[in-house]
Coordinates of C-alpha atoms and ligand atoms in Angstrom, one line a residue:
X15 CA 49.3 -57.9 48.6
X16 CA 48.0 -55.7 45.8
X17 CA 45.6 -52.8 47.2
X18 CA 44.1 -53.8 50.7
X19 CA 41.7 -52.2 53.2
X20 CA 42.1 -52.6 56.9
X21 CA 39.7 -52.0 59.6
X22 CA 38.8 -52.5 63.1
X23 CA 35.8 -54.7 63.9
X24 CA 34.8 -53.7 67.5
X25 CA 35.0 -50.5 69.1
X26 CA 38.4 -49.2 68.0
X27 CA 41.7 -50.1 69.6
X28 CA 41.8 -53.7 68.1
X29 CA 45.5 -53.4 67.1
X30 CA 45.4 -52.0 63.8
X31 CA 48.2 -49.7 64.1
X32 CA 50.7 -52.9 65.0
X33 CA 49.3 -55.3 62.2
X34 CA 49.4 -52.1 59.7
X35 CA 53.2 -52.0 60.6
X36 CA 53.7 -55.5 59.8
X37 CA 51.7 -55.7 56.5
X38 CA 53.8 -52.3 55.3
X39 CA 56.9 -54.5 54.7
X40 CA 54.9 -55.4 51.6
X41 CA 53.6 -52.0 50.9
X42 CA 53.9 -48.8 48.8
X43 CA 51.9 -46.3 50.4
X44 CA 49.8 -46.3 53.3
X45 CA 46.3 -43.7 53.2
X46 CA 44.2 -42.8 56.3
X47 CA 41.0 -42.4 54.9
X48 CA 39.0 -41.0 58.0
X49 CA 38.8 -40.3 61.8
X50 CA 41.1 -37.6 62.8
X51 CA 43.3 -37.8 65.7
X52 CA 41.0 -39.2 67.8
X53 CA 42.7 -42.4 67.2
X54 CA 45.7 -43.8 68.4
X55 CA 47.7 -46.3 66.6
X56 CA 50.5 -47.8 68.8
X57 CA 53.3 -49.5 67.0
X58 CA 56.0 -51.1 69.2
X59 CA 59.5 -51.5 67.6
X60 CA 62.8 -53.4 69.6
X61 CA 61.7 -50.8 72.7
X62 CA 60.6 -47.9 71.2
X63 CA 56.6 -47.0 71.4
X64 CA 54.9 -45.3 68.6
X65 CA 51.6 -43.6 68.9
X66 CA 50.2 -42.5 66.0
X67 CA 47.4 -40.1 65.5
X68 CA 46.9 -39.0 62.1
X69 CA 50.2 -39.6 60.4
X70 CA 49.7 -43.8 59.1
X71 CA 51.2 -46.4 60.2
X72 CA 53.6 -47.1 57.3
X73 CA 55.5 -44.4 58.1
X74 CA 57.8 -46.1 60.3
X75 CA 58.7 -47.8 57.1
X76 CA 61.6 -46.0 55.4
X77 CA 60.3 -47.0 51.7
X78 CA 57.0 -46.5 52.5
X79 CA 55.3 -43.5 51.3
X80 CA 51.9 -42.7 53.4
X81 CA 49.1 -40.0 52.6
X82 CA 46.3 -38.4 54.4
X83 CA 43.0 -39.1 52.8
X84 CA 40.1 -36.2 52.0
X85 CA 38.2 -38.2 54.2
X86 CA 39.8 -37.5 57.7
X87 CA 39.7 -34.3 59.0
X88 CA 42.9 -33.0 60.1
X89 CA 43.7 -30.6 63.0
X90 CA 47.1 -28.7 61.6
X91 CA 48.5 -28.0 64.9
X92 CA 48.8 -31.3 66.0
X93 CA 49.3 -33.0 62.7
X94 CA 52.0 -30.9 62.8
X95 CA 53.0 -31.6 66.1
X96 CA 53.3 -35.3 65.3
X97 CA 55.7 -34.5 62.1
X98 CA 58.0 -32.7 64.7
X99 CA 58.2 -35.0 67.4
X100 CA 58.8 -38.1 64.4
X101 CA 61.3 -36.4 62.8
X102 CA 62.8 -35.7 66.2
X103 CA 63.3 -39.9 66.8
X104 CA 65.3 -39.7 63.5
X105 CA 62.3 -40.6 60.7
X106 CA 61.3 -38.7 58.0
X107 CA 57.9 -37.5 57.6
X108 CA 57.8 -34.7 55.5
X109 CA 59.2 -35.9 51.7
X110 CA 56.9 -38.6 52.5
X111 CA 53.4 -37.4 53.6
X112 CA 50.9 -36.6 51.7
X113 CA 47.7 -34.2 52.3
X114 CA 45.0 -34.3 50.7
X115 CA 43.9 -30.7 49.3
X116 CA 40.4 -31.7 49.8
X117 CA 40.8 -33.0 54.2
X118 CA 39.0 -31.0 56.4
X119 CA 40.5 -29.5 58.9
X120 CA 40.0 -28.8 62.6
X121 CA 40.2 -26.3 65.0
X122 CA 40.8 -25.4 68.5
X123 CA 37.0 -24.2 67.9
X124 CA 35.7 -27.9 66.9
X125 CA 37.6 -29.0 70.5
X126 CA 35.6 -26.1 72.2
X127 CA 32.3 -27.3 70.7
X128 CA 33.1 -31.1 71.2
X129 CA 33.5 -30.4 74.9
X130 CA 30.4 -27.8 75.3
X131 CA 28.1 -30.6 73.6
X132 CA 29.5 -33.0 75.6
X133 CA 28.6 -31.0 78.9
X134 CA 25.1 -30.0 77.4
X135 CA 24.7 -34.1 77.2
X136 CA 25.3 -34.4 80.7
X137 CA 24.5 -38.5 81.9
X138 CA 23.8 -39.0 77.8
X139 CA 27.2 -37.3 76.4
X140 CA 29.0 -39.5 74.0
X141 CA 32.5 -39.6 75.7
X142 CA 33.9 -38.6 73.0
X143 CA 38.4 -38.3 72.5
X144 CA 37.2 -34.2 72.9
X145 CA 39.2 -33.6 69.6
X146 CA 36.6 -31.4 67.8
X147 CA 35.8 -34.6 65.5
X148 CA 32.0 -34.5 65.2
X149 CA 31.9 -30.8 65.0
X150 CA 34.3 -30.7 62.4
X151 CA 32.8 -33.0 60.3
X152 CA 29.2 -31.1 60.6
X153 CA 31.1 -27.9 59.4
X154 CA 31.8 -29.8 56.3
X155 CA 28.3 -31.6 55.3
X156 CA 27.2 -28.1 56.4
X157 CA 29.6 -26.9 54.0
X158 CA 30.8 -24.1 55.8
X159 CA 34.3 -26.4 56.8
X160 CA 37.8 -24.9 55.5
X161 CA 39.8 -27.7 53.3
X162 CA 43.3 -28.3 53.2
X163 CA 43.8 -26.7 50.2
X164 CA 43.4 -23.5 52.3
X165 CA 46.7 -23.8 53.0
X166 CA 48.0 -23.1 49.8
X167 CA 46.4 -19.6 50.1
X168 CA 47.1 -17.8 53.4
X169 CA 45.5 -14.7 52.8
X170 CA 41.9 -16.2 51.8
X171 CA 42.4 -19.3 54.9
X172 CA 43.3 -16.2 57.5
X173 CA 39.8 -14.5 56.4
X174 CA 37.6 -17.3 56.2
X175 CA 39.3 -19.0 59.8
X176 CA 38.4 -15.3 61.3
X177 CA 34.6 -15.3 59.9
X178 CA 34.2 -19.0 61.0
X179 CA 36.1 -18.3 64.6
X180 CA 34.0 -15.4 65.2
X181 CA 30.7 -17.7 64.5
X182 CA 31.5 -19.9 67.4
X183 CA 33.2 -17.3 69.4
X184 CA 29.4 -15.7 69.8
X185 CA 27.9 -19.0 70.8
X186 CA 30.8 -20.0 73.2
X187 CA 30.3 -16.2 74.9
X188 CA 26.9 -17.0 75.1
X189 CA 27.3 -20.4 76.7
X190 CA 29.7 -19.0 79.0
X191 CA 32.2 -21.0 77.9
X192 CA 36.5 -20.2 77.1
X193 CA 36.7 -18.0 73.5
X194 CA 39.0 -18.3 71.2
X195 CA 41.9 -16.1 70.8
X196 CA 41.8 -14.9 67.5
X197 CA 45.3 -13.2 67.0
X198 CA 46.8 -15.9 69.0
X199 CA 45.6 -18.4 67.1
X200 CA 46.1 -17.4 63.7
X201 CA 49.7 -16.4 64.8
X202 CA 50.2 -20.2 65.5
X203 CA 48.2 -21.4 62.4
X204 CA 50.2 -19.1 60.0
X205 CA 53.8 -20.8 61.0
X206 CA 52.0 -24.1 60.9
X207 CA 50.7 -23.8 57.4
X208 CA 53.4 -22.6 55.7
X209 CA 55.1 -26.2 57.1
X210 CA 52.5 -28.6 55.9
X211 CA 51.8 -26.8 52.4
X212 CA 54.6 -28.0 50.9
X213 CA 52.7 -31.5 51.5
X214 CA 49.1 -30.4 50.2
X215 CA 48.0 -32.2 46.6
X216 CA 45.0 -34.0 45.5
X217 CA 46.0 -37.3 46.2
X218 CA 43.3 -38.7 44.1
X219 CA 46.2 -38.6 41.6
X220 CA 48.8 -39.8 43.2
X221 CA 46.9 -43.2 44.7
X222 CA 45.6 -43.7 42.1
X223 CA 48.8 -43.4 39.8
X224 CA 50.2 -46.0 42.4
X225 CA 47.5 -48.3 41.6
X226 CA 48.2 -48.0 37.5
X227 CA 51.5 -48.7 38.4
X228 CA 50.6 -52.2 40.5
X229 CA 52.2 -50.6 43.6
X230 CA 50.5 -52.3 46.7
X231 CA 48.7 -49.3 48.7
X232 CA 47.3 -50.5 51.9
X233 CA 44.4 -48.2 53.7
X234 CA 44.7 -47.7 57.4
X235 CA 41.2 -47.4 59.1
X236 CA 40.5 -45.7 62.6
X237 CA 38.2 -46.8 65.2
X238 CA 36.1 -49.9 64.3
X239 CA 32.7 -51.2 63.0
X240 CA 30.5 -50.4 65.8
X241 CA 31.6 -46.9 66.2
X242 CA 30.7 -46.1 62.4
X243 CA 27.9 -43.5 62.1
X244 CA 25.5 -45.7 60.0
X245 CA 25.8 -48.8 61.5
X246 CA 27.0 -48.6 65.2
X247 CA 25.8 -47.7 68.4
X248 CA 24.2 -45.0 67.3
X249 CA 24.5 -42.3 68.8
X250 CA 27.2 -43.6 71.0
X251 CA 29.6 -43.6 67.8
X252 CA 32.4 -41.1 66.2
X253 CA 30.7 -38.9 63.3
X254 CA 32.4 -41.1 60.4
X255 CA 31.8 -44.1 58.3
X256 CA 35.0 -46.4 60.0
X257 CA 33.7 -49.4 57.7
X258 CA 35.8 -50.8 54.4
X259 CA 33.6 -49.2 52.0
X260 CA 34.9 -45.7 53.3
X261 CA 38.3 -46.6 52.0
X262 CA 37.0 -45.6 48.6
X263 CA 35.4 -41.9 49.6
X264 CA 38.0 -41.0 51.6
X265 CA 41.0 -42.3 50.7
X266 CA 40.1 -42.3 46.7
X267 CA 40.4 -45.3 44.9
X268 CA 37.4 -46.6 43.3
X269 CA 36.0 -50.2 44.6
X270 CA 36.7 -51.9 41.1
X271 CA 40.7 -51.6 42.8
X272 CA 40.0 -52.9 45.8
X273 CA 41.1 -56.7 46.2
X274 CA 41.0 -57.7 49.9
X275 CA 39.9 -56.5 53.3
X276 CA 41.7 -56.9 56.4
X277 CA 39.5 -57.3 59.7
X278 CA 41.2 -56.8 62.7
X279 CA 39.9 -58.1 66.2
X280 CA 40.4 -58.5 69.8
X281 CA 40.4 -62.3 71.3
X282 CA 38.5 -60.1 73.4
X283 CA 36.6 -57.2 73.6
X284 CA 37.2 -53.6 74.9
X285 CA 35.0 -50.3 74.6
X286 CA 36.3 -46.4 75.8
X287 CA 34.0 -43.9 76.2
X288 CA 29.7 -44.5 76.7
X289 CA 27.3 -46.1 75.0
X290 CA 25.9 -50.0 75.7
X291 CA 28.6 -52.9 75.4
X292 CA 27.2 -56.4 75.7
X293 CA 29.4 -58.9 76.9
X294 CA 31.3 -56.2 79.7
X295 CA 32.5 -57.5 82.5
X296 CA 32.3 -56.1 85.9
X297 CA 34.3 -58.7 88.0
X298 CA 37.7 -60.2 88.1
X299 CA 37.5 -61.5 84.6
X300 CA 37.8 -58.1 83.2
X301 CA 39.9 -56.4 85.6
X302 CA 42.8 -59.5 84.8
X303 CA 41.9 -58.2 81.0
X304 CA 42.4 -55.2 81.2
X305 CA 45.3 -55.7 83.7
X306 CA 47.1 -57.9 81.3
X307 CA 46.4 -56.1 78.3
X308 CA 47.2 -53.0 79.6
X309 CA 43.8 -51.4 78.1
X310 CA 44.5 -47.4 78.9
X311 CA 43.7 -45.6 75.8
X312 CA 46.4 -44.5 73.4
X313 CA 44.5 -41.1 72.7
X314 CA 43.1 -40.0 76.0
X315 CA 44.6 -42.9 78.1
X316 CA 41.1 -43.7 79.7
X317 CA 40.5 -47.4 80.7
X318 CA 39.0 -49.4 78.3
X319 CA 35.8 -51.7 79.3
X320 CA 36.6 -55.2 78.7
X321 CA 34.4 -57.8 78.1
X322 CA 34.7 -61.6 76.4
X323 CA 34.3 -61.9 72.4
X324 CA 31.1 -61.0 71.0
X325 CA 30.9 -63.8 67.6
X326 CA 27.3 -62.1 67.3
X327 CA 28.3 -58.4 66.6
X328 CA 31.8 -59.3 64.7
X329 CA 30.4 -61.8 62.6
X330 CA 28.2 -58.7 61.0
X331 CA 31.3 -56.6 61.3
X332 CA 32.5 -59.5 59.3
X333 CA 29.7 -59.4 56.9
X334 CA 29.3 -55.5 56.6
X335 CA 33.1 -55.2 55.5
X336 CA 33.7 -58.1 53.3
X337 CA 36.6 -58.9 55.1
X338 CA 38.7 -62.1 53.3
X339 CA 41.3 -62.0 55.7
X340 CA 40.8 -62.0 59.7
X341 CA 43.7 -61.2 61.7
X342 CA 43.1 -61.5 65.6
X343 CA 45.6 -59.8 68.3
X344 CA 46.0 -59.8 72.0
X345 CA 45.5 -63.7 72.1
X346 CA 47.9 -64.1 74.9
X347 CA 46.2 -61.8 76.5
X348 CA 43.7 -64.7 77.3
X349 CA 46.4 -67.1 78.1
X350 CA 46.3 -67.7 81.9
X351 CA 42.4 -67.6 81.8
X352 CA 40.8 -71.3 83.4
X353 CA 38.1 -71.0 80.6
X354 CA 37.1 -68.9 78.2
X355 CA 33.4 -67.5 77.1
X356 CA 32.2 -66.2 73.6
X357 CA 29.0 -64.6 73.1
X358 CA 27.3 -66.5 70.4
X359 CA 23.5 -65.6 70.3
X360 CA 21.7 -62.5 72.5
X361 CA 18.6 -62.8 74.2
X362 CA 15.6 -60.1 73.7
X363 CA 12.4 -60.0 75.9
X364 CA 12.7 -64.2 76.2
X365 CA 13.4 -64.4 72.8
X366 CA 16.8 -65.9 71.4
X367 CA 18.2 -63.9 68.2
X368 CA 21.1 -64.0 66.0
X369 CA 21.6 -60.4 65.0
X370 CA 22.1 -57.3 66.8
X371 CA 19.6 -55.4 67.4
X372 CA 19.7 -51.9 64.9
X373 CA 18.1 -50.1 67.6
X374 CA 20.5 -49.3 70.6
X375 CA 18.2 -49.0 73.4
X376 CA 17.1 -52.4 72.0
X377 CA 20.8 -53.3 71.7
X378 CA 21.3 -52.1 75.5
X379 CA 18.7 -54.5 76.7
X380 CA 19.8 -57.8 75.2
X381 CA 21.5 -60.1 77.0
X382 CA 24.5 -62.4 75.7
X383 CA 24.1 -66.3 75.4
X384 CA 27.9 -67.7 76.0
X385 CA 29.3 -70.7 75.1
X386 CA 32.4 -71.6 77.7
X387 CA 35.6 -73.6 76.7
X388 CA 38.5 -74.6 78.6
X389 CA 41.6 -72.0 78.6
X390 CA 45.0 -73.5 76.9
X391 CA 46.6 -71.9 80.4
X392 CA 50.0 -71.9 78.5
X393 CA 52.0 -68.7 77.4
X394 CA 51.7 -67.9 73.4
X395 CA 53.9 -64.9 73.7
X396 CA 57.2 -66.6 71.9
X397 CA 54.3 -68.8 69.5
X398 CA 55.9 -67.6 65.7
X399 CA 53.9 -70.2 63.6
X400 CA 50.8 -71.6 63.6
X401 CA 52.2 -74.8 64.9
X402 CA 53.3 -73.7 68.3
X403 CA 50.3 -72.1 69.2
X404 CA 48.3 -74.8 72.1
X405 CA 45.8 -77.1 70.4
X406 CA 43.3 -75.5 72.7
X407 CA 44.2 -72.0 71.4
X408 CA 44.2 -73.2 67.8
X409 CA 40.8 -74.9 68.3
X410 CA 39.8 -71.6 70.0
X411 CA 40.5 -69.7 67.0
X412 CA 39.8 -71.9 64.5
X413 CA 36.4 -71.4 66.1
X414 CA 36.3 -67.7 66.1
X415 CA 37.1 -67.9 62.3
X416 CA 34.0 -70.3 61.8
X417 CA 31.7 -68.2 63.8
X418 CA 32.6 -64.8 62.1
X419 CA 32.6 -66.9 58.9
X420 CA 35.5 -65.2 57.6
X421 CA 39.2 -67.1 56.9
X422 CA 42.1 -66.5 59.6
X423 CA 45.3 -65.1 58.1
X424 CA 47.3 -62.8 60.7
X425 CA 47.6 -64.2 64.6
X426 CA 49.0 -61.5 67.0
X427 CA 50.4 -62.8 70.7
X428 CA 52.5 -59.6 71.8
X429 CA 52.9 -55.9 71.0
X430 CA 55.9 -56.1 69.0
X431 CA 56.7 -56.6 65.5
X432 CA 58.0 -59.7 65.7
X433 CA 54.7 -61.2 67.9
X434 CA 52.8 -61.6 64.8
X435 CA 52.8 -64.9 62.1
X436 CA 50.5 -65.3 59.1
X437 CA 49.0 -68.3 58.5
X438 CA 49.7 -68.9 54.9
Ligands
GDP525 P1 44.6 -49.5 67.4 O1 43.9 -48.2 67.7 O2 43.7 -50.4 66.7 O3 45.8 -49.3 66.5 O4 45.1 -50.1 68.8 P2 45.8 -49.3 70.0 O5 47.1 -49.0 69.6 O6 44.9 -48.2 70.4 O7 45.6 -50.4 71.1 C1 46.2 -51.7 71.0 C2 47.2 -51.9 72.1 O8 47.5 -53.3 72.2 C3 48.5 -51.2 72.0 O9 49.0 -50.9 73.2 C4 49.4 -52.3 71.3 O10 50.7 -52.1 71.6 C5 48.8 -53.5 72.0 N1 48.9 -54.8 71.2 C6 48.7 -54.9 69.9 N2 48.7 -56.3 69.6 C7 48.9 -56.9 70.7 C8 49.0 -58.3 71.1 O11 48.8 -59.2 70.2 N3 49.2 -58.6 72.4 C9 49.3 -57.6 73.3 N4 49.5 -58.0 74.6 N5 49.3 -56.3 73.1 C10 49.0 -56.0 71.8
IMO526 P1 41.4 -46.0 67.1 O1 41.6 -45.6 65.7 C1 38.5 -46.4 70.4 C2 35.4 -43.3 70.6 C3 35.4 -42.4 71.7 C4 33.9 -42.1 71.9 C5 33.4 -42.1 70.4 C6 33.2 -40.8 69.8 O2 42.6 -45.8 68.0 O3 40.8 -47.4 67.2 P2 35.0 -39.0 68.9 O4 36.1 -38.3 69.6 O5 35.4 -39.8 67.7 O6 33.8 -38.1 68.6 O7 34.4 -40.0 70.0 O8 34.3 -42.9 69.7 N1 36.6 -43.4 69.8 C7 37.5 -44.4 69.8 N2 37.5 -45.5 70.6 N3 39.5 -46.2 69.4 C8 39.4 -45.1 68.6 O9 40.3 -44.9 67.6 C9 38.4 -44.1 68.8 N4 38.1 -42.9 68.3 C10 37.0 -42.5 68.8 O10 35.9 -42.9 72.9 O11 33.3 -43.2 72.5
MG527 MG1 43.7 -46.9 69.3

């Protein structure tokens, strides 16, 4: 297993929290490395549902130790929140998380600004998860952000949250928008952060230390590719690099210590919130997609767009991340469908290309080339090797993998644990 980075290759939501789960039977510890709780990461054991936020995945893992990277930004209350309501369906979170001194974290006032943004935008807003993430993240390349490691000092955090809160306070006043309550606020903060400091260290050390040690440390991205500030949809993206190479800035291990890179996608694809999608369907196609694969988000529970596979987009996803291993989910989702279409090359003013376009009003104007192939109309659900998936089904993948030009290791066909295989 040694130390691996998974990530989403669409737009978020591919299943990473459920193949995270799996692969943390062979794992030591388990580090978000950015995103905040603006993602969900649902994990489905016997029938209990887990939605995770901004604790990882591995935690549902007795032996499994997980830490919060400096690259996420954290939002106490809820983190919090999430460590209550765990500990509450018998697991124990707090001798095993880690947070970073150096995470940023996020405040009922980065939620204000998210949403007063958002309603500036009006037709153009983002549709952001409203979770202060973007806002957040500018406080700390504007360097005016307060760190984890605020919680360790009390007195210092209380004055600095009060100058920062008062900051926005004028510009929400001004806007006509809710204030925040500063008393009120701190009051909660306070019992909070006496909680979670107990958890505070630079976990530089401590990964790292693993990784001397030949522990196997597995990073859990958020979102996916085309959501990443660089390279997607810009600006219809989060405000963090969700890519592999953001393992190593935020979570901190250095690339030299890096030996694989999981890539996670949809048979499918699915989108929440704006920006251009290429292969979205409109018609009866996507409705039985998202139907069938119940596509409500895990965060905000919006539906999620759905729309067939885009080979064009993932293959770069593919490329960008340097993904070794592919693991593909929500196959049967696709299993009653008469055929099936993947969107191979895009079309631009007449012209056939094979990349997508960097621009995104460029992007917005292409339109997909498919190629069709029959459905293998039989259920994959109970499928636990290779073997018993349809030859259709294996063909179909087999063709995904050759497309994206990246090996097939992890087939998903159900929410729960045991609806996964590896292909060894
Ligand atoms: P994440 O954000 O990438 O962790 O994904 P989400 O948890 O937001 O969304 C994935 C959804 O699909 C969750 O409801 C999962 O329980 C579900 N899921 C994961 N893998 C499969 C699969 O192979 N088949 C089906 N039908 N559902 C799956
Ligand atoms: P996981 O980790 C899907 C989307 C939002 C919006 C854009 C910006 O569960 O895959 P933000 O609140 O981050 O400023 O919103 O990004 N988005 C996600 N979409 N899955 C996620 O996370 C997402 N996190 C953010 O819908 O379009
Ligand atoms: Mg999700």
């Amino acid at each position: 297993m040694a130390n691996t980075v998974l990530v989403g290759l669409q737009w978020g939501d591919e299943g990473k929290g459920k193949i995270i789960d799996v692969l943390t039977e062979k794992v030591d510890l388990v580090v978000r490395f950015q995103g905040g709780n603006n993602a969900g990461h649902t994990v489905e054991v016997g029938d209990e549902k887990f939605v995770l936020h901004l604790i990882p995945s591995g935690i549902l893992h007795e032996g499994c130790q997980c830490a919060i990277g400096n690259g996420v930004v954290v939002n106490p209350l809820t983190l919090h929140q999430e460590i209550v309501e765990l500990e509450a369906r018998g697991f124990e979170v707090a001798k095993r998380l880690r947070l970073s001194s150096r995470a940023q974290l996020v405040f009922s006032y980065h939620c204000i600004m998210d949403g007063l943004f958002e309603s500036k935008l009006g037709e153009s807003k983002i549709g952001t998860t409203k979770r202060g993430i973007g806002p957040a993240y500018a406080d700390k390349v504007n360097r005016v952000g307060l760190r984890a490691s605020e919680l360790l000092d009390l007195e210092g955090m209380e004055h600095r949250f009060r100058t920062q809160a008062a900051f926005y306070n004028e510009i929400f006043a001004e806007a006509g928008v809710e204030t925040v309550d500063l008393a009120a606020e701190w009051g909660r903060l306070k019992k909070v952060a006496e909680k979670l400091a107990p958890m505070v260290e630079d976990t530089v050390v401590s990964v790292n230390r693993m990784a001397r040690d030949g522990r196997n440390i597995l990073f859990e991205g958020a979102q996916g590719m085309w959501l990443d500030v660089d390279y997607g949809t810009y600006p219809y993206v989060t405000s963090s690099n969700t890519t592999a190479g953001a393992a190593c800035t935020g979570g901190g291990l250095a690339p030299s210590r890096i030996d694989h890179v999981v890539g996670v996608a949809k048979a499918y694809t699915t989108r929440v919130g704006e920006g251009p999608f290429m292969t979205e369907l409109f018609d009866g196609d996507g409705e039985r997609m998202a139907r069938i694969g119940n596509e409500f988000g895990a965060t905000t529970g919006r539906p999620r767009r759905c729309g067939w596979f885009d080979a064009v987009a993932t293959r770069y996803s593919a490329m960008l991340n340097g993904v070794d291993k592919l693991a593909i989910t929500k196959l049967d989702v696709l299993d009653d469908f008469e055929t099936i279409k993947v969107c191979t090359a895009y079309e631009l003013d007449g012209k056939t290309i094979g990349e997508m376009p960097v621009c995104t009003r460029d992007y917005a104007r292409v339109k997909p080339v498919y190629q069709e192939v029959p459905g293998w109309r039989q259920p994959t659900t109970a499928a636990t090797s290779w073997q018993e998936l349809p030859t259709r089904c294996r063909e179909y993948l087999e063709w995904l993998s050759r497309l994206l030009e990246a090996p097939l290791d992890i087939i998903s066909v159900g929410p729960r644990r045991d609806q996964t295989f590896f292909l060894e």
